Coordinates of C-alpha atoms in Angstrom, one line a residue:
X264 CA 75.2 -36.0 -55.8
X265 CA 77.6 -38.7 -57.3
X266 CA 78.3 -42.1 -55.9
X267 CA 74.5 -42.6 -53.8
X268 CA 70.9 -43.4 -54.3
X269 CA 68.6 -40.6 -54.9
X270 CA 66.3 -39.9 -51.8
X271 CA 62.6 -39.0 -50.9
X272 CA 61.9 -35.3 -50.3
X273 CA 59.8 -34.8 -47.2
X274 CA 56.5 -34.2 -49.0
X275 CA 56.7 -37.4 -51.3
X276 CA 57.1 -39.3 -47.8
X277 CA 53.9 -37.4 -46.2
X278 CA 52.2 -38.4 -49.6
X279 CA 53.1 -42.1 -49.2
X280 CA 52.4 -42.0 -45.6
X281 CA 48.5 -40.6 -46.5
X282 CA 48.1 -43.1 -49.0
X283 CA 49.2 -46.0 -47.1
X284 CA 46.8 -44.8 -44.1
X285 CA 44.0 -44.6 -46.6
X286 CA 44.4 -48.3 -48.0
X287 CA 44.6 -49.7 -44.7
X288 CA 41.1 -47.4 -43.5
X289 CA 39.4 -49.6 -47.1
X290 CA 40.7 -52.9 -46.0
X291 CA 39.0 -52.2 -42.7
X292 CA 36.1 -51.2 -44.2
X293 CA 35.9 -54.3 -46.2
X294 CA 36.7 -56.7 -43.4
X295 CA 33.6 -55.2 -41.6
X296 CA 31.4 -55.7 -44.4
X297 CA 32.2 -59.1 -44.6
X298 CA 31.5 -59.6 -41.0
X299 CA 28.1 -58.3 -41.4
X300 CA 27.8 -60.8 -44.9
X301 CA 28.6 -63.7 -42.9
X302 CA 25.9 -63.3 -40.1
X303 CA 28.3 -62.3 -36.9
X304 CA 26.4 -60.0 -34.8
X305 CA 27.7 -56.5 -34.4
X306 CA 25.9 -56.5 -31.3
X307 CA 28.6 -59.2 -30.4
X308 CA 31.0 -56.8 -31.3
X309 CA 29.9 -54.0 -29.6
X310 CA 29.3 -55.6 -26.6
X311 CA 33.3 -56.4 -26.3
X312 CA 33.4 -52.5 -25.9
X313 CA 33.3 -51.1 -22.2
X314 CA 30.3 -49.4 -21.3
X315 CA 30.4 -45.4 -20.7
X316 CA 30.4 -44.7 -16.9
X317 CA 28.5 -42.1 -14.8
X318 CA 30.9 -39.7 -13.6
X319 CA 29.9 -38.3 -10.1
X320 CA 32.9 -35.9 -9.7
X321 CA 33.8 -34.5 -13.0
X322 CA 36.8 -32.5 -11.0
X323 CA 37.9 -35.5 -8.7
X324 CA 41.2 -36.2 -10.6
X325 CA 41.9 -32.3 -10.1
X326 CA 44.5 -32.0 -7.4
X327 CA 43.9 -28.7 -6.1
X328 CA 40.6 -28.8 -4.5
X329 CA 40.9 -25.6 -1.8
X330 CA 39.2 -23.3 -3.6
X331 CA 36.1 -25.1 -3.2
X332 CA 36.2 -24.2 0.3
X333 CA 37.2 -20.5 -0.4
X334 CA 33.8 -20.4 -2.5
X335 CA 32.0 -21.9 0.3
X336 CA 33.1 -19.7 2.7
X337 CA 32.5 -16.5 0.6
X338 CA 28.7 -17.4 0.9
X339 CA 28.6 -18.9 4.6
X340 CA 26.7 -17.5 7.1
X341 CA 26.3 -17.8 11.0
X342 CA 23.0 -16.8 11.4
X343 CA 19.1 -15.6 9.9
X344 CA 16.6 -13.4 11.0
X345 CA 13.0 -12.3 9.5
X346 CA 12.8 -8.5 9.0
X347 CA 11.6 -5.7 7.0
X348 CA 12.0 -2.3 6.4
X349 CA 9.3 0.2 8.1
X350 CA 10.7 3.2 6.1
X351 CA 6.7 4.2 4.7
X352 CA 7.1 1.5 2.0
X353 CA 3.8 0.2 1.6
X354 CA 5.2 -2.6 -0.3
X355 CA 6.3 -4.5 3.3
X356 CA 8.1 -7.0 1.8
X357 CA 9.4 -9.9 4.1
X358 CA 13.2 -10.5 3.9
X359 CA 16.0 -13.1 5.0
X360 CA 18.4 -11.1 6.9
X361 CA 21.6 -13.1 6.6
X362 CA 24.5 -12.4 9.2
X363 CA 28.2 -13.4 9.9
X364 CA 30.5 -12.1 12.5
X365 CA 28.0 -10.3 14.3
X366 CA 27.1 -8.0 11.2
X367 CA 24.6 -8.1 8.6
X368 CA 26.2 -9.7 5.6
X369 CA 23.6 -9.9 3.3
X370 CA 19.5 -9.8 2.5
X371 CA 17.3 -11.7 0.4
X372 CA 13.8 -11.8 -0.6
X373 CA 11.4 -14.2 1.3
X374 CA 9.7 -16.6 -0.9
X375 CA 7.3 -18.4 1.5
X376 CA 4.2 -16.4 1.2
X377 CA 0.9 -18.3 2.0
X378 CA -1.4 -18.2 -1.5
X379 CA -5.0 -17.9 -0.6
X380 CA -6.6 -17.4 -4.2
X381 CA -5.2 -19.4 -6.8
X382 CA -7.1 -17.2 -9.4
X383 CA -4.7 -14.2 -8.8
X384 CA -0.9 -14.7 -9.6
X385 CA 1.4 -16.0 -7.0
X386 CA 2.5 -13.3 -4.4
X387 CA 5.9 -14.9 -4.1
X388 CA 8.3 -13.1 -4.2
X389 CA 8.8 -9.7 -2.8
X390 CA 11.1 -7.0 -2.7
X391 CA 13.2 -4.7 -4.5
X392 CA 16.8 -3.5 -5.2
X393 CA 16.1 -0.7 -1.9
X394 CA 15.5 -3.7 0.2
X395 CA 18.3 -5.8 -0.9
X396 CA 20.7 -3.1 -0.1
X397 CA 19.4 -1.5 3.4
X398 CA 22.3 -3.1 5.1
X399 CA 24.5 0.0 3.9
X400 CA 22.4 2.2 6.2
X401 CA 23.5 -0.3 9.0
X402 CA 26.9 0.9 9.4
X403 CA 27.0 4.1 7.1
X404 CA 28.6 6.8 8.0
X405 CA 25.7 9.2 9.0
X406 CA 24.9 6.1 11.3
X407 CA 24.3 8.1 14.6
X408 CA 25.7 5.7 17.4
X409 CA 25.6 8.3 20.5
X410 CA 23.3 10.5 22.1
X411 CA 24.2 14.0 21.0
X412 CA 23.5 17.7 22.5
X413 CA 23.7 20.8 20.1
X414 CA 26.5 23.2 21.3
X415 CA 26.0 25.6 17.7
X416 CA 23.0 27.1 16.1
X417 CA 20.3 24.9 14.9
X418 CA 21.2 23.2 11.6
X419 CA 25.3 24.4 12.2
X420 CA 26.0 20.9 12.6
X421 CA 28.2 21.4 16.0
X422 CA 27.4 18.9 18.7
X423 CA 28.7 17.4 21.8
X424 CA 28.5 13.7 22.9
X425 CA 27.0 13.4 26.0
X426 CA 25.3 10.3 28.3
X427 CA 21.8 8.9 28.2
X428 CA 21.2 10.2 31.6
X429 CA 22.4 13.7 30.6
X430 CA 20.3 13.5 27.7
X431 CA 17.1 11.8 29.1
X432 CA 17.3 14.0 32.6
X433 CA 17.5 17.6 30.3
X434 CA 14.6 15.8 28.0
X435 CA 12.7 15.1 31.4
X436 CA 13.2 18.6 33.2
X437 CA 12.0 20.3 30.1
X438 CA 8.9 18.4 30.1
X439 CA 8.4 18.4 33.7
X440 CA 8.2 21.8 33.3
X441 CA 6.3 22.5 30.7
X442 CA 3.3 20.1 32.7
X443 CA 3.7 22.1 35.5
X444 CA 2.9 24.8 34.1
X445 CA -0.2 23.4 33.0
X446 CA 1.1 24.0 29.4
X447 CA 1.2 19.9 28.2
X448 CA -0.9 20.6 25.1
X449 CA 2.3 22.5 23.9
X450 CA 4.3 19.0 24.1
X451 CA 4.0 17.6 20.5
X452 CA 5.1 14.6 19.1
X453 CA 5.8 13.0 15.6
X454 CA 5.8 9.3 15.5
X455 CA 6.5 6.5 12.4
X456 CA 3.2 5.6 11.0
X457 CA 1.1 3.1 12.5
X458 CA 1.0 0.4 9.9
X459 CA 4.6 0.6 8.7
X460 CA 6.0 0.0 12.7
X461 CA 3.4 0.0 15.0
X462 CA 5.6 -0.8 18.0
X463 CA 7.7 2.6 17.2
X464 CA 4.5 4.2 16.9
X465 CA 3.1 3.0 20.0
X466 CA 6.5 3.6 21.9
X467 CA 6.4 7.9 21.5
X468 CA 2.1 8.1 20.9
X469 CA 1.9 6.3 24.2
X470 CA 4.0 8.6 26.4
X471 CA 2.8 11.8 24.5
X472 CA -0.6 10.8 25.3
X473 CA 0.4 10.0 28.9
X474 CA 1.6 13.8 29.1
X475 CA -1.0 15.1 27.7
X476 CA 0.5 16.3 24.3
X477 CA -0.6 15.8 20.8
X478 CA 0.5 13.8 18.0
X479 CA 0.6 14.9 14.8
X480 CA -0.9 13.3 12.0
X481 CA 1.0 12.5 8.8
X482 CA -0.8 13.1 5.3
X483 CA -1.6 16.9 6.2
X484 CA 2.4 17.3 5.8
X485 CA 4.1 14.9 3.4
X486 CA 1.7 15.3 1.3
X487 CA 1.7 11.7 -0.4
X488 CA -2.1 11.3 0.0
X489 CA -4.5 12.1 -2.9
X490 CA -6.7 14.3 -0.9
X491 CA -9.7 13.8 -3.3
X492 CA -10.1 10.6 -1.2
X493 CA -10.7 11.6 2.4
X494 CA -12.9 14.5 1.1
X495 CA -14.9 12.3 -1.3
X496 CA -15.5 9.1 0.7
X497 CA -14.4 10.4 4.5
X498 CA -11.3 7.4 4.8
X499 CA -7.8 7.7 3.6
X500 CA -5.8 5.2 1.8
X501 CA -9.0 2.8 1.9
X502 CA -8.2 0.6 -1.3
X503 CA -8.1 -3.1 -2.6
X504 CA -4.8 -4.9 -2.0
X505 CA -2.5 -4.9 -5.2
X506 CA -3.3 -8.4 -6.0
X507 CA -6.9 -7.3 -7.1
X508 CA -5.5 -5.3 -10.4
X509 CA -5.6 -8.3 -11.8
X510 CA -9.5 -9.0 -11.6
X511 CA -9.6 -5.2 -13.3
X512 CA -10.9 -5.1 -16.8
X513 CA -9.8 -1.3 -17.5
X514 CA -6.8 0.1 -15.5
X515 CA -5.6 3.6 -15.5
X516 CA -2.2 4.3 -14.2
X517 CA -2.1 8.1 -13.3
X518 CA 1.2 9.4 -13.2
X519 CA 1.8 6.5 -10.9
X520 CA 5.1 4.9 -12.2
X521 CA 4.3 1.3 -11.1
X522 CA 7.3 -0.5 -12.7
X523 CA 9.7 1.9 -10.5
X524 CA 7.7 3.0 -7.5
X525 CA 5.4 -0.1 -7.0
X526 CA 8.2 -3.2 -7.9
X527 CA 6.9 -5.9 -5.3
X528 CA 3.2 -5.2 -6.9
X529 CA 4.1 -4.2 -10.6
X530 CA 3.4 -8.0 -11.6
X531 CA -0.3 -7.8 -10.7
X532 CA -0.4 -4.7 -13.4
X533 CA 1.4 -6.7 -15.9
X534 CA -0.3 -10.1 -15.5
X535 CA -3.5 -8.3 -15.8
X536 CA -2.8 -7.1 -19.3
X537 CA -1.7 -10.8 -20.0
X538 CA -5.2 -11.7 -18.6
X539 CA -7.1 -9.2 -21.6
X540 CA -7.1 -6.1 -18.9
X541 CA -6.8 -2.8 -21.0
X542 CA -4.0 -0.6 -19.3
X543 CA -4.0 3.2 -20.1
X544 CA -0.9 5.5 -18.8
X545 CA -1.7 9.1 -18.0
X546 CA 1.8 10.5 -18.0
X547 CA 3.5 13.3 -19.0
X548 CA 6.8 11.7 -20.2
X549 CA 7.4 8.0 -22.0
X550 CA 7.7 6.3 -18.6
X551 CA 8.9 2.7 -17.8
X552 CA 5.1 1.8 -17.1
X553 CA 3.8 3.7 -20.0
X554 CA 5.9 1.3 -22.3
X555 CA 3.7 -1.6 -21.3
X556 CA 0.2 0.3 -21.6
X557 CA -2.0 -0.8 -24.1
X558 CA -2.9 3.4 -24.7
X559 CA -0.5 6.3 -23.6
X560 CA -2.0 9.8 -23.0
X561 CA 0.7 12.4 -22.6
X562 CA -0.9 15.9 -21.3
X563 CA 0.7 19.0 -20.9
X564 CA 2.3 19.2 -17.2
X565 CA -0.5 20.6 -15.0
X566 CA -3.3 20.2 -17.7
X567 CA -4.3 16.4 -16.2
X568 CA -7.0 18.4 -14.0
X569 CA -8.7 19.4 -16.9
X570 CA -8.7 16.2 -18.3
X571 CA -10.0 14.7 -15.4
X572 CA -12.7 16.9 -15.2
X573 CA -13.4 16.7 -18.9
X574 CA -13.9 12.6 -17.7
X575 CA -16.0 13.3 -15.3
X576 CA -18.4 15.8 -17.3
X577 CA -18.6 13.1 -20.0
X578 CA -19.5 10.2 -17.1
X579 CA -22.4 12.7 -16.3
X580 CA -23.3 13.6 -19.6
X581 CA -23.7 10.4 -20.6
X582 CA -25.2 9.1 -17.6
X583 CA -22.6 6.5 -17.1
X584 CA -22.5 6.9 -13.3
X585 CA -23.7 4.4 -11.1
X586 CA -26.4 6.4 -8.7
X587 CA -26.9 4.2 -5.8
X588 CA -23.2 4.2 -5.1
X589 CA -22.9 8.1 -5.2
X590 CA -25.7 8.2 -2.9
X591 CA -23.9 5.9 -0.3
X592 CA -20.4 5.9 -0.4
X593 CA -19.5 9.6 -1.8
X594 CA -20.3 13.5 -0.7
X595 CA -22.1 14.1 -4.3
X596 CA -25.6 14.2 -2.3
X597 CA -24.5 16.9 -0.1
X598 CA -22.7 19.5 -2.6
X599 CA -25.8 20.8 -4.1
X600 CA -28.5 22.6 -2.3
X601 CA -32.0 21.1 -2.9
X602 CA -33.8 24.2 -2.7
X603 CA -31.7 26.8 -4.7
X604 CA -29.5 24.0 -7.0
X605 CA -26.4 25.5 -6.5
X606 CA -23.1 24.3 -5.4
X607 CA -22.6 25.1 -1.3
X608 CA -20.1 27.7 -0.7
X609 CA -18.0 27.9 2.3
X610 CA -18.2 31.7 2.4
X611 CA -22.0 31.2 3.7
X612 CA -20.7 29.1 6.9
X613 CA -21.8 31.2 10.0
X614 CA -18.3 32.3 11.6
X615 CA -16.2 31.7 8.3
X616 CA -14.3 35.3 7.8
X617 CA -16.3 36.5 5.2
X618 CA -13.4 39.0 4.3
X619 CA -11.2 36.0 3.7
X620 CA -9.4 35.8 0.0
X621 CA -11.7 33.9 -2.1
X622 CA -13.5 32.1 1.1
X623 CA -15.5 29.7 -1.5
X624 CA -12.5 28.3 -1.8
X625 CA -11.6 27.1 1.9
X626 CA -12.0 24.0 3.3
X627 CA -13.6 24.1 6.8
X628 CA -13.8 21.9 9.7
X629 CA -15.5 21.7 13.1
X630 CA -13.7 20.5 16.2
X631 CA -15.8 18.4 19.1
X632 CA -16.6 21.4 20.8
X633 CA -18.3 22.8 17.6
X634 CA -15.9 25.3 17.1
X635 CA -15.2 26.2 13.5
X636 CA -11.9 26.1 12.2
X637 CA -10.5 26.6 8.8
X638 CA -8.2 23.8 7.7
X639 CA -5.4 23.5 7.6
X640 CA -3.7 26.0 10.3
X641 CA -4.8 25.0 13.6
X642 CA -2.9 22.7 16.1
X643 CA -5.7 22.8 18.5
X644 CA -7.0 25.5 21.0
X645 CA -4.9 28.1 20.4
X646 CA -6.8 29.0 17.0
X647 CA -4.0 28.3 14.7
X648 CA -1.3 29.5 16.9
X649 CA 1.9 27.3 17.8
X650 CA 3.0 28.2 21.3
X651 CA 6.7 27.8 22.1
X652 CA 6.7 23.5 23.2
X653 CA 8.7 20.6 23.6
X654 CA 8.5 18.7 19.7
X655 CA 9.9 14.8 19.4
X656 CA 10.3 13.7 16.4
X657 CA 10.7 10.2 15.8
X658 CA 12.4 8.0 12.8
X659 CA 11.2 10.7 10.3
X660 CA 13.4 13.0 8.5
X661 CA 10.7 16.2 9.2
X662 CA 12.4 18.5 7.1
X663 CA 13.3 17.0 4.4
X664 CA 9.9 14.9 3.5
X665 CA 7.8 18.1 4.0
X666 CA 9.2 19.7 1.1
X667 CA 6.5 22.5 0.7
X668 CA 6.2 23.5 4.0
X669 CA 9.0 26.3 4.1
X670 CA 7.0 27.7 6.6
X671 CA 8.0 24.8 9.0
X672 CA 11.9 26.0 9.2
X673 CA 11.2 29.8 8.7
X674 CA 8.1 30.2 11.4
X675 CA 7.8 27.6 13.4
X676 CA 11.3 25.9 14.3
X677 CA 12.6 29.2 15.8
X678 CA 9.5 29.1 18.3
X679 CA 10.4 25.7 19.7
X680 CA 12.1 25.3 22.9
X681 CA 13.5 21.9 22.7
X682 CA 13.4 19.9 19.7
X683 CA 14.6 16.1 20.3
X684 CA 15.1 14.1 17.6
X685 CA 15.1 10.1 17.7
X686 CA 17.0 8.5 14.5
X687 CA 19.7 6.2 13.3
X688 CA 21.3 8.3 10.9
X689 CA 22.0 12.0 10.9
X690 CA 19.6 13.8 8.3
X691 CA 18.4 17.0 7.8
X692 CA 15.9 17.0 11.1
X693 CA 18.6 15.9 13.2
X694 CA 20.8 18.5 12.0
X695 CA 17.9 21.1 12.9
X696 CA 17.2 19.2 16.4
X697 CA 18.7 20.2 19.8
X698 CA 19.0 17.0 21.0
X699 CA 19.4 13.8 18.7
X700 CA 19.0 10.2 20.5
X701 CA 20.5 7.0 18.4
X702 CA 17.9 4.6 18.0
X703 CA 18.0 1.5 16.3
X704 CA 17.9 0.5 12.7
X705 CA 15.1 -2.0 11.4
X706 CA 17.3 -5.0 11.5
X707 CA 18.4 -4.2 15.3
X708 CA 14.8 -4.2 16.7
X709 CA 11.4 -6.2 17.3
X710 CA 8.5 -4.7 15.2
X711 CA 5.8 -5.2 12.5
X712 CA 4.8 -4.2 9.4
X713 CA 1.1 -4.3 7.6
X714 CA 0.2 -2.3 4.5
X715 CA -2.9 -2.1 2.6
X716 CA -1.5 -3.3 -0.2
X717 CA -1.3 -7.2 0.7
X718 CA -2.9 -9.6 3.5
X719 CA 0.4 -10.5 5.5
X720 CA 1.4 -9.1 8.8
X721 CA 5.1 -9.2 8.9
X722 CA 7.5 -9.3 11.9
X723 CA 11.0 -7.7 12.9
X724 CA 13.3 -9.7 14.2
X725 CA 16.9 -8.5 15.5
X726 CA 19.2 -9.9 13.1
X727 CA 22.1 -8.0 14.7
X728 CA 22.7 -5.7 18.3
X729 CA 22.0 -2.1 18.1
X730 CA 25.4 0.0 16.7
X731 CA 27.0 2.0 19.6
X732 CA 24.8 3.1 22.1
X733 CA 21.6 2.8 20.0
X734 CA 18.5 1.5 21.9
X735 CA 15.4 0.4 20.1
X736 CA 12.4 3.1 20.3
X737 CA 10.1 1.3 22.9
X738 CA 13.5 1.3 25.3
X739 CA 14.1 4.8 24.5
X740 CA 10.7 6.5 25.7
X741 CA 10.3 3.6 28.4
X742 CA 13.6 5.1 29.8
X743 CA 12.6 8.6 29.1
X744 CA 9.4 7.8 30.9
X745 CA 11.3 6.3 33.7
X746 CA 13.5 9.6 34.2
X747 CA 10.4 11.9 33.7
X748 CA 8.6 9.8 37.0
X749 CA 12.1 10.1 38.8
X750 CA 11.9 14.1 38.6
X751 CA 8.4 14.4 39.2
X752 CA 9.0 12.5 42.6
X753 CA 12.2 14.4 43.6
X754 CA 9.7 18.0 43.1
X755 CA 6.7 16.4 44.5
X756 CA 5.0 17.1 41.7
X757 CA 1.4 16.9 42.1
X758 CA -1.5 15.8 39.4
X759 CA -2.6 18.0 36.7
X760 CA -6.4 18.1 35.5
X761 CA -6.6 17.7 31.7
X762 CA -8.8 20.2 30.4
X763 CA -9.9 18.3 27.3
X764 CA -10.6 14.6 28.8
X765 CA -11.6 13.3 32.1
X766 CA -8.5 12.4 33.7
X767 CA -5.4 13.6 35.6
X768 CA -2.0 13.8 34.0
X769 CA 0.1 12.0 36.6
X770 CA 4.0 12.4 36.6
X771 CA 4.7 10.3 39.4
X772 CA 3.2 7.3 37.5
X773 CA 4.0 7.9 34.4
X774 CA 6.5 4.8 33.6
X775 CA 4.2 2.6 35.6
X776 CA 1.6 3.5 33.5
X777 CA 3.6 3.2 30.5
X778 CA 4.8 -0.6 31.1
X779 CA 1.5 -1.6 32.3
X780 CA -1.0 -3.8 30.7
X781 CA -4.0 -2.3 31.2
X782 CA -6.3 -4.8 29.7
X783 CA -5.3 -7.7 32.0
X784 CA -4.0 -4.9 34.7
X785 CA -0.6 -6.5 35.0
X786 CA 2.3 -3.9 36.2
X787 CA 5.8 -4.2 34.1
X788 CA 4.3 -6.3 31.3
X789 CA 5.2 -4.2 28.5
X790 CA 8.4 -3.2 29.3
X791 CA 10.2 -4.3 26.2
X792 CA 9.5 -4.0 22.5
X793 CA 9.0 -8.1 21.9
X794 CA 6.5 -7.9 24.7
X795 CA 4.8 -4.9 22.6
X796 CA 4.5 -6.8 19.4
X797 CA 3.3 -9.5 20.9
X798 CA 0.4 -7.6 22.9
X799 CA -0.3 -5.6 19.6
X800 CA -0.4 -9.2 17.8
X801 CA -2.8 -10.4 20.4
X802 CA -5.2 -7.8 20.6
X803 CA -5.0 -5.9 17.2
X804 CA -8.3 -6.1 14.8
X805 CA -5.9 -6.5 11.9
X806 CA -4.4 -9.9 13.1
X807 CA -7.6 -10.9 15.1
X808 CA -10.5 -10.1 12.2
X809 CA -14.0 -10.4 13.9
X810 CA -14.9 -14.3 13.6
X811 CA -12.1 -15.6 13.3
X812 CA -10.4 -18.2 16.0
X813 CA -8.4 -15.5 17.4
X814 CA -11.2 -13.1 18.0
X815 CA -11.8 -12.7 21.4
X816 CA -13.4 -9.3 22.5
X817 CA -16.4 -7.7 20.5
X818 CA -15.2 -5.6 17.3
X819 CA -16.9 -2.8 16.1
X820 CA -16.5 -4.2 12.3
X821 CA -14.3 -6.8 10.4
X822 CA -11.0 -6.5 8.8
X823 CA -9.6 -8.3 5.9
X824 CA -8.1 -11.6 7.1
X825 CA -4.1 -11.1 7.8
X826 CA -1.6 -14.1 7.7
X827 CA 1.5 -13.6 9.6
X828 CA 4.8 -15.1 8.0
X829 CA 6.5 -17.6 9.6
X830 CA 9.0 -16.5 11.9
X831 CA 12.9 -17.5 12.3
X832 CA 14.0 -18.1 16.0
X833 CA 16.1 -15.1 16.9
X834 CA 18.3 -15.3 20.1

């Protein structure tokens, strides 16, 4: 371009600026060095700088803060209650149940178990994912909220909604008819396991006892008890609590997938290994527990009986047994005849059918009158035959849990005149019943929970009101007793002599007897389930062991000390 001076390009200009910046930086470094050489303190220079300030609220300058309230409200709650789950889970874990707007909002494991022995791991916390989602059942679609009467065939699923008075009147009239015909022992009932929910258990068994009926046992049909335990030791579920696993030197997990089925207690199994115990897992699969064992044995399915017999033979052959223990604590001294040296045979017992198939393999039992019976197969006086009866099932899915008892459905059920299921949901037993009565869920009632797996007694305190027209188990049986007494008074039913016990079955006083505190002879003292729970706490050997400060009555034998977890106040 003519007539003008040449100009710098952009790159040349940027290079000049960078050179100037470097020159200024070096001048600054030189000045700092001069200050240091002249003896002027660097600290004096730094002291002129502002000190660092603590920032209490890092987002204090934000203009929009309403989102914090949204977050807080998401985790806000109106009230909380202490409860647990009486579903035949021996974990018996205590939970904080939080409610909002009258609904169970979330469950949280309690972590305030008292620690009694510092030599074993801390018991806190206890719980599993099943307990953390029990609230899903409280408002589930299968929840029964009103009394129902069957209008189709059993199992067909056709129902008519009826009132409580209609349902209880129909049941009461059937009961009164049965007792008047002196067939009271055809009234049978199955209630929850005493340890899991003693108030619910007592609610049904108390009334059934007053009616002269038969309460079903548990282990013989849902089959989760190792039969060798009562056969060998004469007691069932007599074992140390899970914390004692930590004291073991050698632990065998034989088919027990502890890390899945015993989540609250698995820590004692795992930490025992840290403490030096050897852990052996016997599983047909490489299970979640087997991976934590020092040795895994994987027998062919069905062959572990042979493995156990081989172990027993080795113990005997090598003299590894404790002779005094065997004599005192097991049935081994009774299995071999001293005169012949041969094992006992059931076929040699007088009164047993010698023509029975393999009679030497049949267990036998003797009842209170000395009558010989084969077991199982007898329900009382009728030599194994079950007459038409009234059956009341409470809080148990009879059909689902008695998985091997196909005969229950095929042979027994058609013979029952009336089947009543007291349940909080429509399960397979409710489906095969004639009347379904809605009961409160675990979060809607007072009860207790104990277990042989730890030393604590957990209370149920209602977190919410029973859904719909549901009532607690104690309320249902109390109202049924009142209706039976009402019907009996209208008919003028006279007391019936009990053929087995020295007493009368008096239906005109059955409600009064049901609610009476017989120890203090106080009428109506046990009208509510909360009073029943408090009565059990005050008088049970579990919560009042012999020799304790709370022990006020003579006991036949002592029980392990149990501590009650703190109960939150409930309205």
